[in-house]
PDB file of C-alpha atoms in Angstrom:
ATOM      1  CA  UNK A   1       0.000   0.000   0.000  1.00  0.00           C
ATOM      2  CA  UNK A   2       2.720   2.464   0.931  1.00  0.00           C
ATOM      3  CA  UNK A   3       5.805   1.450  -1.014  1.00  0.00           C
ATOM      4  CA  UNK A   4       4.840  -0.896  -3.855  1.00  0.00           C
ATOM      5  CA  UNK A   5       4.461   1.788  -6.521  1.00  0.00           C
ATOM      6  CA  UNK A   6       6.177   4.737  -4.862  1.00  0.00           C
ATOM      7  CA  UNK A   7       7.652   6.915  -7.659  1.00  0.00           C
ATOM      8  CA  UNK A   8      11.193   5.988  -8.745  1.00  0.00           C
ATOM      9  CA  UNK A   9      11.893   3.704  -5.753  1.00  0.00           C
ATOM     10  CA  UNK A  10       8.794   1.506  -5.527  1.00  0.00           C
ATOM     11  CA  UNK A  11       9.471  -2.005  -4.262  1.00  0.00           C
ATOM     12  CA  UNK A  12       7.183  -3.697  -6.823  1.00  0.00           C
ATOM     13  CA  UNK A  13       6.074  -7.334  -6.897  1.00  0.00           C
ATOM     14  CA  UNK A  14       9.310  -8.734  -5.454  1.00  0.00           C
ATOM     15  CA  UNK A  15       9.341  -6.191  -2.655  1.00  0.00           C
ATOM     16  CA  UNK A  16       5.733  -6.823  -1.663  1.00  0.00           C
ATOM     17  CA  UNK A  17       6.404 -10.567  -1.661  1.00  0.00           C
ATOM     18  CA  UNK A  18       9.416 -10.086   0.587  1.00  0.00           C
ATOM     19  CA  UNK A  19       7.427  -7.799   2.879  1.00  0.00           C
ATOM     20  CA  UNK A  20       4.890 -10.562   3.524  1.00  0.00           C
ATOM     21  CA  UNK A  21       7.559 -13.225   3.953  1.00  0.00           C
ATOM     22  CA  UNK A  22       9.755 -11.140   6.235  1.00  0.00           C
ATOM     23  CA  UNK A  23       6.750 -10.211   8.354  1.00  0.00           C
ATOM     24  CA  UNK A  24       5.989 -13.847   9.085  1.00  0.00           C
ATOM     25  CA  UNK A  25       9.669 -14.730   9.529  1.00  0.00           C
ATOM     26  CA  UNK A  26      10.354 -11.978  12.069  1.00  0.00           C
ATOM     27  CA  UNK A  27       7.068 -12.476  13.938  1.00  0.00           C
ATOM     28  CA  UNK A  28       7.735 -16.210  14.199  1.00  0.00           C
ATOM     29  CA  UNK A  29      10.971 -15.482  16.029  1.00  0.00           C
ATOM     30  CA  UNK A  30       9.299 -12.760  18.105  1.00  0.00           C
ATOM     31  CA  UNK A  31       6.164 -14.553  19.319  1.00  0.00           C
ATOM     32  CA  UNK A  32       6.544 -18.167  18.220  1.00  0.00           C
ATOM     33  CA  UNK A  33       7.535 -19.169  21.751  1.00  0.00           C
ATOM     34  CA  UNK A  34       4.499 -17.341  23.172  1.00  0.00           C
ATOM     35  CA  UNK A  35       1.600 -18.377  20.953  1.00  0.00           C
ATOM     36  CA  UNK A  36       3.099 -20.416  18.130  1.00  0.00           C
ATOM     37  CA  UNK A  37       2.785 -17.301  15.938  1.00  0.00           C
ATOM     38  CA  UNK A  38      -0.640 -18.218  14.609  1.00  0.00           C
ATOM     39  CA  UNK A  39      -1.516 -15.335  12.277  1.00  0.00           C
ATOM     40  CA  UNK A  40      -3.718 -17.267   9.898  1.00  0.00           C
ATOM     41  CA  UNK A  41      -7.067 -19.046  10.519  1.00  0.00           C
ATOM     42  CA  UNK A  42      -6.419 -21.528   7.709  1.00  0.00           C
ATOM     43  CA  UNK A  43      -3.061 -22.494   9.219  1.00  0.00           C
ATOM     44  CA  UNK A  44      -4.607 -22.936  12.668  1.00  0.00           C
ATOM     45  CA  UNK A  45      -7.335 -25.152  11.204  1.00  0.00           C
ATOM     46  CA  UNK A  46      -4.807 -27.194   9.218  1.00  0.00           C
ATOM     47  CA  UNK A  47      -2.600 -27.654  12.279  1.00  0.00           C
ATOM     48  CA  UNK A  48      -5.649 -28.846  14.230  1.00  0.00           C
ATOM     49  CA  UNK A  49      -6.453 -31.391  11.509  1.00  0.00           C
ATOM     50  CA  UNK A  50      -2.829 -32.565  11.596  1.00  0.00           C
ATOM     51  CA  UNK A  51      -3.006 -33.030  15.355  1.00  0.00           C
ATOM     52  CA  UNK A  52      -0.524 -30.250  16.078  1.00  0.00           C
ATOM     53  CA  UNK A  53      -2.932 -27.791  17.713  1.00  0.00           C
ATOM     54  CA  UNK A  54      -5.687 -28.371  20.307  1.00  0.00           C
ATOM     55  CA  UNK A  55      -9.196 -27.992  18.910  1.00  0.00           C
ATOM     56  CA  UNK A  56     -10.356 -26.238  22.093  1.00  0.00           C
ATOM     57  CA  UNK A  57      -8.108 -23.263  21.265  1.00  0.00           C
ATOM     58  CA  UNK A  58      -9.144 -22.955  17.616  1.00  0.00           C
ATOM     59  CA  UNK A  59     -12.085 -20.538  17.923  1.00  0.00           C
ATOM     60  CA  UNK A  60     -10.316 -18.099  20.294  1.00  0.00           C
ATOM     61  CA  UNK A  61      -7.290 -18.034  17.992  1.00  0.00           C
ATOM     62  CA  UNK A  62      -9.396 -17.354  14.890  1.00  0.00           C
ATOM     63  CA  UNK A  63     -11.284 -14.573  16.671  1.00  0.00           C
ATOM     64  CA  UNK A  64      -7.977 -13.000  17.740  1.00  0.00           C
ATOM     65  CA  UNK A  65      -6.591 -13.299  14.192  1.00  0.00           C
ATOM     66  CA  UNK A  66      -9.623 -11.592  12.651  1.00  0.00           C
ATOM     67  CA  UNK A  67      -9.566  -8.809  15.239  1.00  0.00           C
ATOM     68  CA  UNK A  68      -5.839  -8.322  14.664  1.00  0.00           C
ATOM     69  CA  UNK A  69      -6.292  -8.186  10.896  1.00  0.00           C
ATOM     70  CA  UNK A  70      -9.085  -5.629  11.246  1.00  0.00           C
ATOM     71  CA  UNK A  71      -7.031  -3.433  13.557  1.00  0.00           C
ATOM     72  CA  UNK A  72      -4.048  -3.740  11.224  1.00  0.00           C
ATOM     73  CA  UNK A  73      -6.165  -2.678   8.256  1.00  0.00           C
ATOM     74  CA  UNK A  74      -7.466   0.286  10.244  1.00  0.00           C
ATOM     75  CA  UNK A  75      -3.954   1.447  11.151  1.00  0.00           C
ATOM     76  CA  UNK A  76      -2.883   1.085   7.526  1.00  0.00           C
ATOM     77  CA  UNK A  77      -5.914   3.083   6.357  1.00  0.00           C
ATOM     78  CA  UNK A  78      -4.956   5.922   8.710  1.00  0.00           C
ATOM     79  CA  UNK A  79      -1.364   5.982   7.477  1.00  0.00           C
ATOM     80  CA  UNK A  80      -2.225   5.630   3.780  1.00  0.00           C
ATOM     81  CA  UNK A  81      -4.965   8.244   4.166  1.00  0.00           C
ATOM     82  CA  UNK A  82      -2.297  10.776   5.090  1.00  0.00           C
ATOM     83  CA  UNK A  83      -1.128  10.983   1.482  1.00  0.00           C
ATOM     84  CA  UNK A  84      -2.660  13.794  -0.609  1.00  0.00           C
ATOM     85  CA  UNK A  85      -5.548  12.607  -2.770  1.00  0.00           C
ATOM     86  CA  UNK A  86      -5.589   9.080  -1.373  1.00  0.00           C
ATOM     87  CA  UNK A  87      -8.855   7.236  -2.044  1.00  0.00           C
ATOM     88  CA  UNK A  88      -9.095   4.005  -0.064  1.00  0.00           C
ATOM     89  CA  UNK A  89     -11.764   2.374  -2.233  1.00  0.00           C
ATOM     90  CA  UNK A  90     -10.176   3.449  -5.523  1.00  0.00           C
ATOM     91  CA  UNK A  91      -6.790   2.154  -4.351  1.00  0.00           C
ATOM     92  CA  UNK A  92      -8.226  -1.331  -3.857  1.00  0.00           C
ATOM     93  CA  UNK A  93      -6.538  -1.370  -0.441  1.00  0.00           C
ATOM     94  CA  UNK A  94      -4.673  -4.607  -1.296  1.00  0.00           C
ATOM     95  CA  UNK A  95      -7.915  -6.588  -1.284  1.00  0.00           C
ATOM     96  CA  UNK A  96      -8.166 -10.009  -2.897  1.00  0.00           C
ATOM     97  CA  UNK A  97     -10.394 -10.774  -5.839  1.00  0.00           C
ATOM     98  CA  UNK A  98     -11.105 -12.711  -9.006  1.00  0.00           C
ATOM     99  CA  UNK A  99     -12.502 -11.828 -12.415  1.00  0.00           C
ATOM    100  CA  UNK A 100     -12.306  -8.096 -12.999  1.00  0.00           C
ATOM    101  CA  UNK A 101     -11.063  -7.675  -9.425  1.00  0.00           C
ATOM    102  CA  UNK A 102      -8.066  -9.947 -10.000  1.00  0.00           C
ATOM    103  CA  UNK A 103      -4.829  -8.078 -10.853  1.00  0.00           C
ATOM    104  CA  UNK A 104      -4.511 -10.276 -13.942  1.00  0.00           C
ATOM    105  CA  UNK A 105      -8.281 -10.739 -14.444  1.00  0.00           C
ATOM    106  CA  UNK A 106      -8.077 -14.451 -13.645  1.00  0.00           C
ATOM    107  CA  UNK A 107     -11.331 -16.405 -13.414  1.00  0.00           C
ATOM    108  CA  UNK A 108     -12.997 -17.566 -10.209  1.00  0.00           C
ATOM    109  CA  UNK A 109     -11.927 -21.167 -10.850  1.00  0.00           C
ATOM    110  CA  UNK A 110      -8.325 -20.109 -11.431  1.00  0.00           C
ATOM    111  CA  UNK A 111      -8.385 -18.093  -8.206  1.00  0.00           C
ATOM    112  CA  UNK A 112      -9.942 -20.962  -6.270  1.00  0.00           C
ATOM    113  CA  UNK A 113      -7.394 -23.508  -7.477  1.00  0.00           C
ATOM    114  CA  UNK A 114      -4.507 -21.105  -6.915  1.00  0.00           C
ATOM    115  CA  UNK A 115      -5.515 -20.356  -3.332  1.00  0.00           C
ATOM    116  CA  UNK A 116      -6.122 -24.017  -2.490  1.00  0.00           C
ATOM    117  CA  UNK A 117      -2.772 -25.121  -3.928  1.00  0.00           C
ATOM    118  CA  UNK A 118      -0.751 -22.233  -2.470  1.00  0.00           C
ATOM    119  CA  UNK A 119      -2.226 -22.723   1.002  1.00  0.00           C
ATOM    120  CA  UNK A 120      -1.671 -26.472   0.770  1.00  0.00           C
ATOM    121  CA  UNK A 121       2.023 -25.962   0.144  1.00  0.00           C
ATOM    122  CA  UNK A 122       2.270 -23.216   2.766  1.00  0.00           C
ATOM    123  CA  UNK A 123       0.930 -25.474   5.495  1.00  0.00           C
ATOM    124  CA  UNK A 124       2.900 -28.442   4.160  1.00  0.00           C
ATOM    125  CA  UNK A 125       6.102 -26.423   4.588  1.00  0.00           C
ATOM    126  CA  UNK A 126       5.002 -25.278   8.054  1.00  0.00           C
ATOM    127  CA  UNK A 127       4.344 -28.868   9.119  1.00  0.00           C
ATOM    128  CA  UNK A 128       7.636 -30.064   7.697  1.00  0.00           C
ATOM    129  CA  UNK A 129       9.728 -27.195   9.054  1.00  0.00           C
ATOM    130  CA  UNK A 130       8.277 -27.596  12.554  1.00  0.00           C
ATOM    131  CA  UNK A 131       8.502 -31.392  12.582  1.00  0.00           C
ATOM    132  CA  UNK A 132      10.486 -32.712  15.541  1.00  0.00           C
ATOM    133  CA  UNK A 133      12.906 -34.326  13.071  1.00  0.00           C
ATOM    134  CA  UNK A 134      13.599 -31.048  11.213  1.00  0.00           C
ATOM    135  CA  UNK A 135      16.670 -28.916  12.053  1.00  0.00           C
ATOM    136  CA  UNK A 136      15.821 -26.853  15.123  1.00  0.00           C
ATOM    137  CA  UNK A 137      15.616 -23.076  14.927  1.00  0.00           C
ATOM    138  CA  UNK A 138      15.262 -22.712  11.163  1.00  0.00           C
ATOM    139  CA  UNK A 139      11.493 -23.104  10.778  1.00  0.00           C
ATOM    140  CA  UNK A 140      10.732 -19.351  10.588  1.00  0.00           C
ATOM    141  CA  UNK A 141      13.199 -18.946   7.722  1.00  0.00           C
ATOM    142  CA  UNK A 142      11.656 -21.742   5.672  1.00  0.00           C
ATOM    143  CA  UNK A 143       8.133 -20.513   6.408  1.00  0.00           C
ATOM    144  CA  UNK A 144       8.943 -16.887   5.587  1.00  0.00           C
ATOM    145  CA  UNK A 145      10.673 -17.801   2.320  1.00  0.00           C
ATOM    146  CA  UNK A 146       7.767 -20.076   1.394  1.00  0.00           C
ATOM    147  CA  UNK A 147       5.307 -17.218   1.865  1.00  0.00           C
ATOM    148  CA  UNK A 148       7.555 -14.953  -0.226  1.00  0.00           C
ATOM    149  CA  UNK A 149       7.550 -17.521  -3.019  1.00  0.00           C
ATOM    150  CA  UNK A 150       3.774 -17.912  -2.801  1.00  0.00           C
ATOM    151  CA  UNK A 151       3.317 -14.163  -3.258  1.00  0.00           C
ATOM    152  CA  UNK A 152       5.725 -14.062  -6.193  1.00  0.00           C
ATOM    153  CA  UNK A 153       3.568 -16.705  -7.874  1.00  0.00           C
ATOM    154  CA  UNK A 154       0.037 -15.682  -6.978  1.00  0.00           C
ATOM    155  CA  UNK A 155      -0.150 -11.887  -6.638  1.00  0.00           C
ATOM    156  CA  UNK A 156      -1.131 -11.619 -10.333  1.00  0.00           C
ATOM    157  CA  UNK A 157      -3.927 -14.153  -9.801  1.00  0.00           C
ATOM    158  CA  UNK A 158      -5.665 -13.066  -6.588  1.00  0.00           C
ATOM    159  CA  UNK A 159      -3.382 -10.472  -4.983  1.00  0.00           C
ATOM    160  CA  UNK A 160      -2.544 -13.448  -2.728  1.00  0.00           C
ATOM    161  CA  UNK A 161      -4.556 -14.377   0.290  1.00  0.00           C
ATOM    162  CA  UNK A 162      -3.691 -17.846   1.700  1.00  0.00           C
ATOM    163  CA  UNK A 163      -4.925 -16.192   4.908  1.00  0.00           C
ATOM    164  CA  UNK A 164      -8.634 -15.519   5.484  1.00  0.00           C
ATOM    165  CA  UNK A 165      -7.916 -12.924   8.176  1.00  0.00           C
ATOM    166  CA  UNK A 166      -5.572 -11.014   5.853  1.00  0.00           C
ATOM    167  CA  UNK A 167      -8.395 -10.922   3.291  1.00  0.00           C
ATOM    168  CA  UNK A 168     -11.063  -9.967   5.807  1.00  0.00           C
ATOM    169  CA  UNK A 169      -9.399  -6.846   7.214  1.00  0.00           C
ATOM    170  CA  UNK A 170      -8.973  -4.846   3.984  1.00  0.00           C
ATOM    171  CA  UNK A 171     -12.289  -6.086   2.523  1.00  0.00           C
ATOM    172  CA  UNK A 172     -14.150  -4.757   5.541  1.00  0.00           C
ATOM    173  CA  UNK A 173     -12.933  -1.227   4.778  1.00  0.00           C
ATOM    174  CA  UNK A 174     -13.338  -1.358   0.996  1.00  0.00           C
ATOM    175  CA  UNK A 175     -16.734  -3.099   0.939  1.00  0.00           C
ATOM    176  CA  UNK A 176     -18.489  -3.767  -2.373  1.00  0.00           C
ATOM    177  CA  UNK A 177     -16.952  -6.513  -4.505  1.00  0.00           C
ATOM    178  CA  UNK A 178     -14.176  -7.124  -1.987  1.00  0.00           C
ATOM    179  CA  UNK A 179     -16.758  -8.258   0.562  1.00  0.00           C
ATOM    180  CA  UNK A 180     -18.867 -10.060  -2.031  1.00  0.00           C
ATOM    181  CA  UNK A 181     -15.878 -12.171  -3.127  1.00  0.00           C
ATOM    182  CA  UNK A 182     -14.499 -12.675   0.375  1.00  0.00           C
ATOM    183  CA  UNK A 183     -16.125 -16.106   0.655  1.00  0.00           C
ATOM    184  CA  UNK A 184     -13.574 -17.574  -1.754  1.00  0.00           C
ATOM    185  CA  UNK A 185     -10.681 -16.327   0.363  1.00  0.00           C
ATOM    186  CA  UNK A 186     -12.041 -18.110   3.388  1.00  0.00           C
ATOM    187  CA  UNK A 187     -13.100 -21.346   1.712  1.00  0.00           C
ATOM    188  CA  UNK A 188     -10.100 -21.928  -0.579  1.00  0.00           C
ATOM    189  CA  UNK A 189      -7.326 -21.421   2.007  1.00  0.00           C
ATOM    190  CA  UNK A 190      -9.168 -23.552   4.551  1.00  0.00           C
ATOM    191  CA  UNK A 191      -9.609 -26.367   2.008  1.00  0.00           C
ATOM    192  CA  UNK A 192      -5.927 -26.230   1.084  1.00  0.00           C
ATOM    193  CA  UNK A 193      -4.885 -26.260   4.733  1.00  0.00           C
ATOM    194  CA  UNK A 194      -7.168 -29.179   5.596  1.00  0.00           C
ATOM    195  CA  UNK A 195      -5.755 -31.222   2.704  1.00  0.00           C
ATOM    196  CA  UNK A 196      -2.207 -30.521   3.895  1.00  0.00           C
ATOM    197  CA  UNK A 197      -3.227 -31.354   7.454  1.00  0.00           C
ATOM    198  CA  UNK A 198      -4.361 -34.771   6.240  1.00  0.00           C
ATOM    199  CA  UNK A 199      -1.584 -35.477   3.730  1.00  0.00           C
ATOM    200  CA  UNK A 200       1.503 -34.509   5.740  1.00  0.00           C
ATOM    201  CA  UNK A 201       0.852 -36.862   8.671  1.00  0.00           C
ATOM    202  CA  UNK A 202       0.210 -39.698   6.223  1.00  0.00           C
ATOM    203  CA  UNK A 203       3.543 -39.086   4.488  1.00  0.00           C
ATOM    204  CA  UNK A 204       5.260 -38.622   7.828  1.00  0.00           C
ATOM    205  CA  UNK A 205       3.962 -41.940   9.140  1.00  0.00           C
ATOM    206  CA  UNK A 206       4.994 -43.649   5.898  1.00  0.00           C
ATOM    207  CA  UNK A 207       8.494 -42.264   6.293  1.00  0.00           C
ATOM    208  CA  UNK A 208       8.703 -43.545   9.849  1.00  0.00           C
ATOM    209  CA  UNK A 209       7.439 -46.959   8.768  1.00  0.00           C
ATOM    210  CA  UNK A 210       9.996 -47.087   5.947  1.00  0.00           C
ATOM    211  CA  UNK A 211      12.852 -46.146   8.259  1.00  0.00           C
ATOM    212  CA  UNK A 212      11.763 -48.742  10.800  1.00  0.00           C
ATOM    213  CA  UNK A 213      11.538 -51.365   8.086  1.00  0.00           C
ATOM    214  CA  UNK A 214      15.085 -50.628   6.942  1.00  0.00           C
ATOM    215  CA  UNK A 215      16.386 -50.876  10.508  1.00  0.00           C
ATOM    216  CA  UNK A 216      14.597 -54.202  10.914  1.00  0.00           C
ATOM    217  CA  UNK A 217      16.121 -55.532   7.695  1.00  0.00           C
ATOM    218  CA  UNK A 218      19.572 -54.352   8.753  1.00  0.00           C
ATOM    219  CA  UNK A 219      19.160 -56.008  12.144  1.00  0.00           C
ATOM    220  CA  UNK A 220      18.285 -59.364  10.556  1.00  0.00           C
ATOM    221  CA  UNK A 221      21.382 -59.148   8.397  1.00  0.00           C
TER     222      UNK A 221
END
């Protein structure tokens, strides 16, 4: 909103992608030990499906995420509104969309598939990077770089959501089509996260079984 297209020194697509990735990376180190750094309802739901997060905490976390996203959007609207001639609705306010509201005018189906697939891989990386067998201390780096990559790929398609709360905050202030299309940016990320929450544990168990089988064979030899 503030720096993407700033004259002569705008950060552009790569800069916006890095901004999202670095935000998650730095916040993971800052509050990961406090709350697990849950900033995304889809991720929390996927982690619950994967057995990594207690279901009893899911609703309070999602409520907190949505409130945080709304407050963040409000703060951003105040800052951005300080520029001469700024029009929040006309700017789009970084909302997500499909069809004529997609940066590249991608169809609803394209947007749906993109968000499902991107969120699937995002949670898959989160589950893998935070696995007890993964190198300790590096998870935030992998997760932040994954989110950067996701934005580099999908900003032209949907302006990138993969996070229902991130979509909700700006849409609430813009209204109109942003709110009308918001359903997709809740449903698609949640579907992608649920699939990852089912698939990763299956692959993880298979890996354990394979390793155990090899040890057993070695022992018999």
